[in-house]
Amino acid sequence: MTIFHVSRSSYLLWLNVSISYHFSIAYCWAIWFTRNKRIFEGKKSDPRASAAKAESLLEAYHRARKTDASHIHNVKRVVQKKWEPPPGNFLKVNVDAAINCRNQVLGLGAVIKDPSGKIVAAGIKQVPLREGVSFAEAEAMEWGLKVAKEFSLSAMIMEIDCKEVVDLLNNTKGSRTCISWVISDIQEQRRDFKEVKFRHIPRTCNTCAHSLAKLVVGANTSAIWLDHIPAEILNVLNNVV
């Protein structure tokens, strides 16, 4: 048997080339998809929406394939999880945050779906970046409650891909000083609803909210759409994995 030894530098070079290749493929697909929408359906898409869609697809892809290189020989095939509909008496609110460290801003996205999977409401908001990732995700939860209240929800399941925030909200983990006041605000606002359940999910189940957060992180705007969601926003939401 012949054994080939690959240096760490060679492996890292291969990894960078692979990432660049997938990045190019994602953006080419987004351009192709936008072109077809314009030619065959007469729909003009916002370039930022197309970029957000491509980045969301690429991030979901890499997270699904992520593995520890030191144990690559023990890799097992994992079935990628997807968004699951809520029980009939609930609606589901998915939220996420995206950070732009260069501009020190935070994008918040929230999507509400009914048991059939139909998008019934959505909201985006850009705010200044004040703390770290956990604080940002807690702000996304608070934003989701705002959108839910505007939609007059009574019973809902709120999902986010930040386990720490969910543990704090469900009182399964001790509070951290830097985000304790945001958690307290969320718990207070929770009383405005008949029933609210907080759940942690993997990123692959939260791509819609993540796409909205990525979209608004590059635009200083805030909006909540109830029923009548703009076509360009639905285009982003309906074409993510």
CSV table of C-alpha atoms in Angstrom, one decimal:
chain,number,residue,atom,x,y,z
A,1,MET,CA,0.0,0.0,0.0
A,2,THR,CA,1.3,3.4,-0.9
A,3,ILE,CA,0.7,6.2,1.7
A,4,PHE,CA,0.6,9.8,0.5
A,5,HIS,CA,1.4,12.5,3.1
A,6,VAL,CA,-0.2,15.9,2.5
A,7,SER,CA,1.3,18.9,4.3
A,8,ARG,CA,-0.9,21.3,6.3
A,9,SER,CA,0.0,24.2,4.0
A,10,SER,CA,-1.1,22.1,1.0
A,11,TYR,CA,-4.3,21.2,2.7
A,12,LEU,CA,-5.1,24.8,3.6
A,13,LEU,CA,-4.4,25.9,0.0
A,14,TRP,CA,-6.8,23.2,-1.3
A,15,LEU,CA,-9.4,24.3,1.2
A,16,ASN,CA,-9.2,28.0,0.2
A,17,VAL,CA,-9.5,27.1,-3.5
A,18,SER,CA,-12.5,24.9,-2.7
A,19,ILE,CA,-14.2,27.7,-0.7
A,20,SER,CA,-13.6,30.2,-3.5
A,21,TYR,CA,-15.0,27.8,-6.1
A,22,HIS,CA,-18.2,27.2,-4.1
A,23,PHE,CA,-18.5,31.0,-3.5
A,24,SER,CA,-18.3,31.7,-7.3
A,25,ILE,CA,-20.8,28.9,-8.0
A,26,ALA,CA,-23.3,30.3,-5.5
A,27,TYR,CA,-23.1,33.8,-7.0
A,28,CYS,CA,-23.3,32.6,-10.6
A,29,TRP,CA,-26.4,30.7,-9.7
A,30,ALA,CA,-28.0,33.8,-8.1
A,31,ILE,CA,-27.2,35.8,-11.3
A,32,TRP,CA,-28.6,33.1,-13.5
A,33,PHE,CA,-31.8,32.8,-11.3
A,34,THR,CA,-32.3,36.6,-11.3
A,35,ARG,CA,-31.8,36.8,-15.1
A,36,ASN,CA,-34.4,34.1,-15.7
A,37,LYS,CA,-36.9,35.9,-13.5
A,38,ARG,CA,-36.4,39.1,-15.5
A,39,ILE,CA,-36.6,37.5,-18.9
A,40,PHE,CA,-39.3,35.0,-18.4
A,41,GLU,CA,-41.5,36.6,-15.7
A,42,GLY,CA,-40.7,40.2,-16.1
A,43,LYS,CA,-39.6,40.5,-12.4
A,44,LYS,CA,-36.7,42.8,-11.5
A,45,SER,CA,-34.9,41.7,-8.3
A,46,ASP,CA,-32.9,43.8,-5.9
A,47,PRO,CA,-29.1,42.9,-6.3
A,48,ARG,CA,-28.8,42.9,-2.5
A,49,ALA,CA,-31.6,40.3,-2.3
A,50,SER,CA,-29.8,38.1,-4.9
A,51,ALA,CA,-26.5,38.4,-3.0
A,52,ALA,CA,-28.2,37.6,0.3
A,53,LYS,CA,-29.8,34.5,-1.2
A,54,ALA,CA,-26.5,33.3,-2.6
A,55,GLU,CA,-24.7,33.8,0.7
A,56,SER,CA,-27.5,32.0,2.6
A,57,LEU,CA,-27.3,29.0,0.3
A,58,LEU,CA,-23.5,28.9,0.6
A,59,GLU,CA,-23.5,29.2,4.4
A,60,ALA,CA,-26.1,26.5,4.7
A,61,TYR,CA,-24.1,24.3,2.4
A,62,HIS,CA,-20.8,24.7,4.4
A,63,ARG,CA,-22.5,24.2,7.7
A,64,ALA,CA,-24.1,20.9,6.4
A,65,ARG,CA,-20.7,19.7,5.3
A,66,LYS,CA,-18.6,21.0,8.1
A,67,THR,CA,-16.4,18.4,9.8
A,68,ASP,CA,-13.3,18.1,11.9
A,69,ALA,CA,-10.4,17.6,9.5
A,70,SER,CA,-8.4,15.7,12.2
A,71,HIS,CA,-11.1,13.0,12.3
A,72,ILE,CA,-12.0,13.0,8.6
A,73,HIS,CA,-11.7,9.2,8.3
A,74,ASN,CA,-14.6,8.9,10.9
A,75,VAL,CA,-17.0,11.1,9.0
A,76,LYS,CA,-20.5,9.8,9.0
A,77,ARG,CA,-23.3,10.8,6.6
A,78,VAL,CA,-25.7,13.2,8.3
A,79,VAL,CA,-29.1,14.0,7.0
A,80,GLN,CA,-29.6,17.7,6.7
A,81,LYS,CA,-32.5,18.9,8.9
A,82,LYS,CA,-35.0,21.3,7.4
A,83,TRP,CA,-37.7,23.6,8.8
A,84,GLU,CA,-40.7,21.7,10.2
A,85,PRO,CA,-44.3,23.1,10.4
A,86,PRO,CA,-45.8,23.9,13.8
A,87,PRO,CA,-48.8,22.1,15.3
A,88,GLY,CA,-52.2,23.2,14.0
A,89,ASN,CA,-53.0,25.6,16.9
A,90,PHE,CA,-49.6,27.4,16.6
A,91,LEU,CA,-47.8,29.6,14.2
A,92,LYS,CA,-44.0,29.5,14.0
A,93,VAL,CA,-41.8,32.6,14.2
A,94,ASN,CA,-38.2,32.1,13.0
A,95,VAL,CA,-35.6,34.9,13.9
A,96,ASP,CA,-32.0,35.5,13.2
A,97,ALA,CA,-29.3,38.2,13.4
A,98,ALA,CA,-26.5,39.1,11.0
A,99,ILE,CA,-23.5,41.2,12.0
A,100,ASN,CA,-21.5,43.6,9.9
A,101,CYS,CA,-18.4,44.3,12.1
A,102,ARG,CA,-16.9,46.7,9.6
A,103,ASN,CA,-19.9,49.1,9.8
A,104,GLN,CA,-20.8,48.1,13.4
A,105,VAL,CA,-24.4,47.4,12.5
A,106,LEU,CA,-26.7,44.4,13.1
A,107,GLY,CA,-29.4,43.1,10.8
A,108,LEU,CA,-32.5,41.4,12.3
A,109,GLY,CA,-34.8,39.2,10.4
A,110,ALA,CA,-38.2,37.5,11.4
A,111,VAL,CA,-40.5,35.3,9.4
A,112,ILE,CA,-43.9,33.9,10.5
A,113,LYS,CA,-45.3,30.8,8.9
A,114,ASP,CA,-48.5,28.9,9.4
A,115,PRO,CA,-48.8,25.1,9.7
A,116,SER,CA,-49.0,24.7,5.9
A,117,GLY,CA,-45.6,26.5,5.6
A,118,LYS,CA,-47.1,29.7,4.1
A,119,ILE,CA,-45.3,32.9,4.9
A,120,VAL,CA,-47.9,35.2,6.5
A,121,ALA,CA,-45.7,37.9,7.9
A,122,ALA,CA,-42.1,39.1,7.9
A,123,GLY,CA,-39.9,41.9,9.4
A,124,ILE,CA,-36.5,43.4,8.9
A,125,LYS,CA,-34.6,45.9,11.0
A,126,GLN,CA,-31.1,47.3,11.2
A,127,VAL,CA,-29.7,48.5,14.5
A,128,PRO,CA,-26.3,49.5,15.9
A,129,LEU,CA,-24.0,46.7,17.0
A,130,ARG,CA,-23.7,47.0,20.8
A,131,GLU,CA,-22.4,43.6,22.1
A,132,GLY,CA,-21.4,40.2,20.9
A,133,VAL,CA,-23.2,37.4,19.0
A,134,SER,CA,-25.4,36.2,21.9
A,135,PHE,CA,-26.6,39.8,22.6
A,136,ALA,CA,-27.4,40.1,18.8
A,137,GLU,CA,-29.4,36.9,18.8
A,138,ALA,CA,-31.3,38.0,21.9
A,139,GLU,CA,-32.2,41.2,20.1
A,140,ALA,CA,-33.4,39.1,17.1
A,141,MET,CA,-35.8,37.3,19.6
A,142,GLU,CA,-37.1,40.6,20.8
A,143,TRP,CA,-37.6,41.8,17.3
A,144,GLY,CA,-39.5,38.6,16.5
A,145,LEU,CA,-41.9,39.3,19.4
A,146,LYS,CA,-42.5,42.8,18.0
A,147,VAL,CA,-43.4,41.4,14.6
A,148,ALA,CA,-45.6,38.7,16.2
A,149,LYS,CA,-47.4,41.4,18.2
A,150,GLU,CA,-48.1,43.5,15.1
A,151,PHE,CA,-49.6,40.3,13.5
A,152,SER,CA,-51.8,39.8,16.6
A,153,LEU,CA,-50.5,36.3,17.3
A,154,SER,CA,-51.6,34.5,20.5
A,155,ALA,CA,-49.9,31.1,20.4
A,156,MET,CA,-46.5,30.6,18.7
A,157,ILE,CA,-43.3,28.7,18.6
A,158,MET,CA,-40.2,31.0,18.4
A,159,GLU,CA,-37.1,29.4,16.9
A,160,ILE,CA,-33.5,30.6,16.6
A,161,ASP,CA,-30.1,28.9,16.0
A,162,CYS,CA,-28.5,30.3,19.2
A,163,LYS,CA,-28.7,27.7,21.9
A,164,GLU,CA,-27.4,30.0,24.6
A,165,VAL,CA,-30.3,32.5,24.2
A,166,VAL,CA,-32.9,29.7,24.2
A,167,ASP,CA,-31.4,28.2,27.3
A,168,LEU,CA,-31.5,31.5,29.1
A,169,LEU,CA,-35.1,32.1,28.0
A,170,ASN,CA,-36.2,28.6,29.2
A,171,ASN,CA,-34.3,29.1,32.5
A,172,THR,CA,-32.1,26.1,31.9
A,173,LYS,CA,-28.9,28.2,32.1
A,174,GLY,CA,-27.7,30.9,34.5
A,175,SER,CA,-28.1,34.4,33.2
A,176,ARG,CA,-25.1,36.4,31.8
A,177,THR,CA,-24.9,40.0,32.8
A,178,CYS,CA,-24.2,41.4,29.3
A,179,ILE,CA,-27.6,40.2,28.0
A,180,SER,CA,-29.6,39.6,31.1
A,181,TRP,CA,-31.6,42.8,30.6
A,182,VAL,CA,-32.6,41.8,27.1
A,183,ILE,CA,-33.7,38.4,28.3
A,184,SER,CA,-35.7,40.1,31.1
A,185,ASP,CA,-37.4,42.3,28.5
A,186,ILE,CA,-38.3,39.3,26.3
A,187,GLN,CA,-39.7,37.5,29.3
A,188,GLU,CA,-41.8,40.5,30.2
A,189,GLN,CA,-43.1,40.8,26.6
A,190,ARG,CA,-43.9,37.1,26.6
A,191,ARG,CA,-46.8,37.9,28.9
A,192,ASP,CA,-48.6,39.7,26.1
A,193,PHE,CA,-49.2,36.4,24.4
A,194,LYS,CA,-51.4,33.4,25.3
A,195,GLU,CA,-48.5,30.9,24.8
A,196,VAL,CA,-44.9,31.3,23.6
A,197,LYS,CA,-42.4,28.4,23.3
A,198,PHE,CA,-38.7,29.1,22.7
A,199,ARG,CA,-36.8,26.4,20.7
A,200,HIS,CA,-33.2,26.0,19.5
A,201,ILE,CA,-32.8,24.8,15.9
A,202,PRO,CA,-29.8,24.2,13.6
A,203,ARG,CA,-29.0,26.9,11.0
A,204,THR,CA,-30.3,24.7,8.2
A,205,CYS,CA,-33.8,25.1,9.6
A,206,ASN,CA,-33.5,28.8,9.9
A,207,THR,CA,-32.4,29.9,6.4
A,208,CYS,CA,-35.4,32.2,5.8
A,209,ALA,CA,-34.8,34.4,8.8
A,210,HIS,CA,-31.0,34.3,8.2
A,211,SER,CA,-31.6,35.5,4.6
A,212,LEU,CA,-33.6,38.5,5.8
A,213,ALA,CA,-31.0,39.4,8.4
A,214,LYS,CA,-28.3,39.3,5.8
A,215,LEU,CA,-30.4,41.4,3.4
A,216,VAL,CA,-31.0,44.2,5.9
A,217,VAL,CA,-27.5,44.3,7.3
A,218,GLY,CA,-26.5,46.2,4.2
A,219,ALA,CA,-29.5,48.6,4.2
A,220,ASN,CA,-30.4,51.1,6.9
A,221,THR,CA,-34.1,50.3,7.0
A,222,SER,CA,-36.9,48.8,9.1
A,223,ALA,CA,-40.1,47.2,7.9
A,224,ILE,CA,-42.9,44.8,9.0
A,225,TRP,CA,-45.1,43.2,6.3
A,226,LEU,CA,-48.4,41.6,7.3
A,227,ASP,CA,-49.9,39.4,4.5
A,228,HIS,CA,-48.8,41.7,1.7
A,229,ILE,CA,-45.1,40.9,1.5
A,230,PRO,CA,-43.2,42.5,-1.4
A,231,ALA,CA,-42.4,40.2,-4.3
A,232,GLU,CA,-38.6,40.7,-3.9
A,233,ILE,CA,-38.8,39.6,-0.3
A,234,LEU,CA,-40.9,36.6,-1.1
A,235,ASN,CA,-38.4,35.8,-3.9
A,236,VAL,CA,-35.6,35.6,-1.3
A,237,LEU,CA,-37.7,33.6,1.2
A,238,ASN,CA,-39.1,31.1,-1.3
A,239,ASN,CA,-35.8,30.1,-2.8
A,240,VAL,CA,-33.6,29.3,0.2
A,241,VAL,CA,-32.9,25.7,1.3
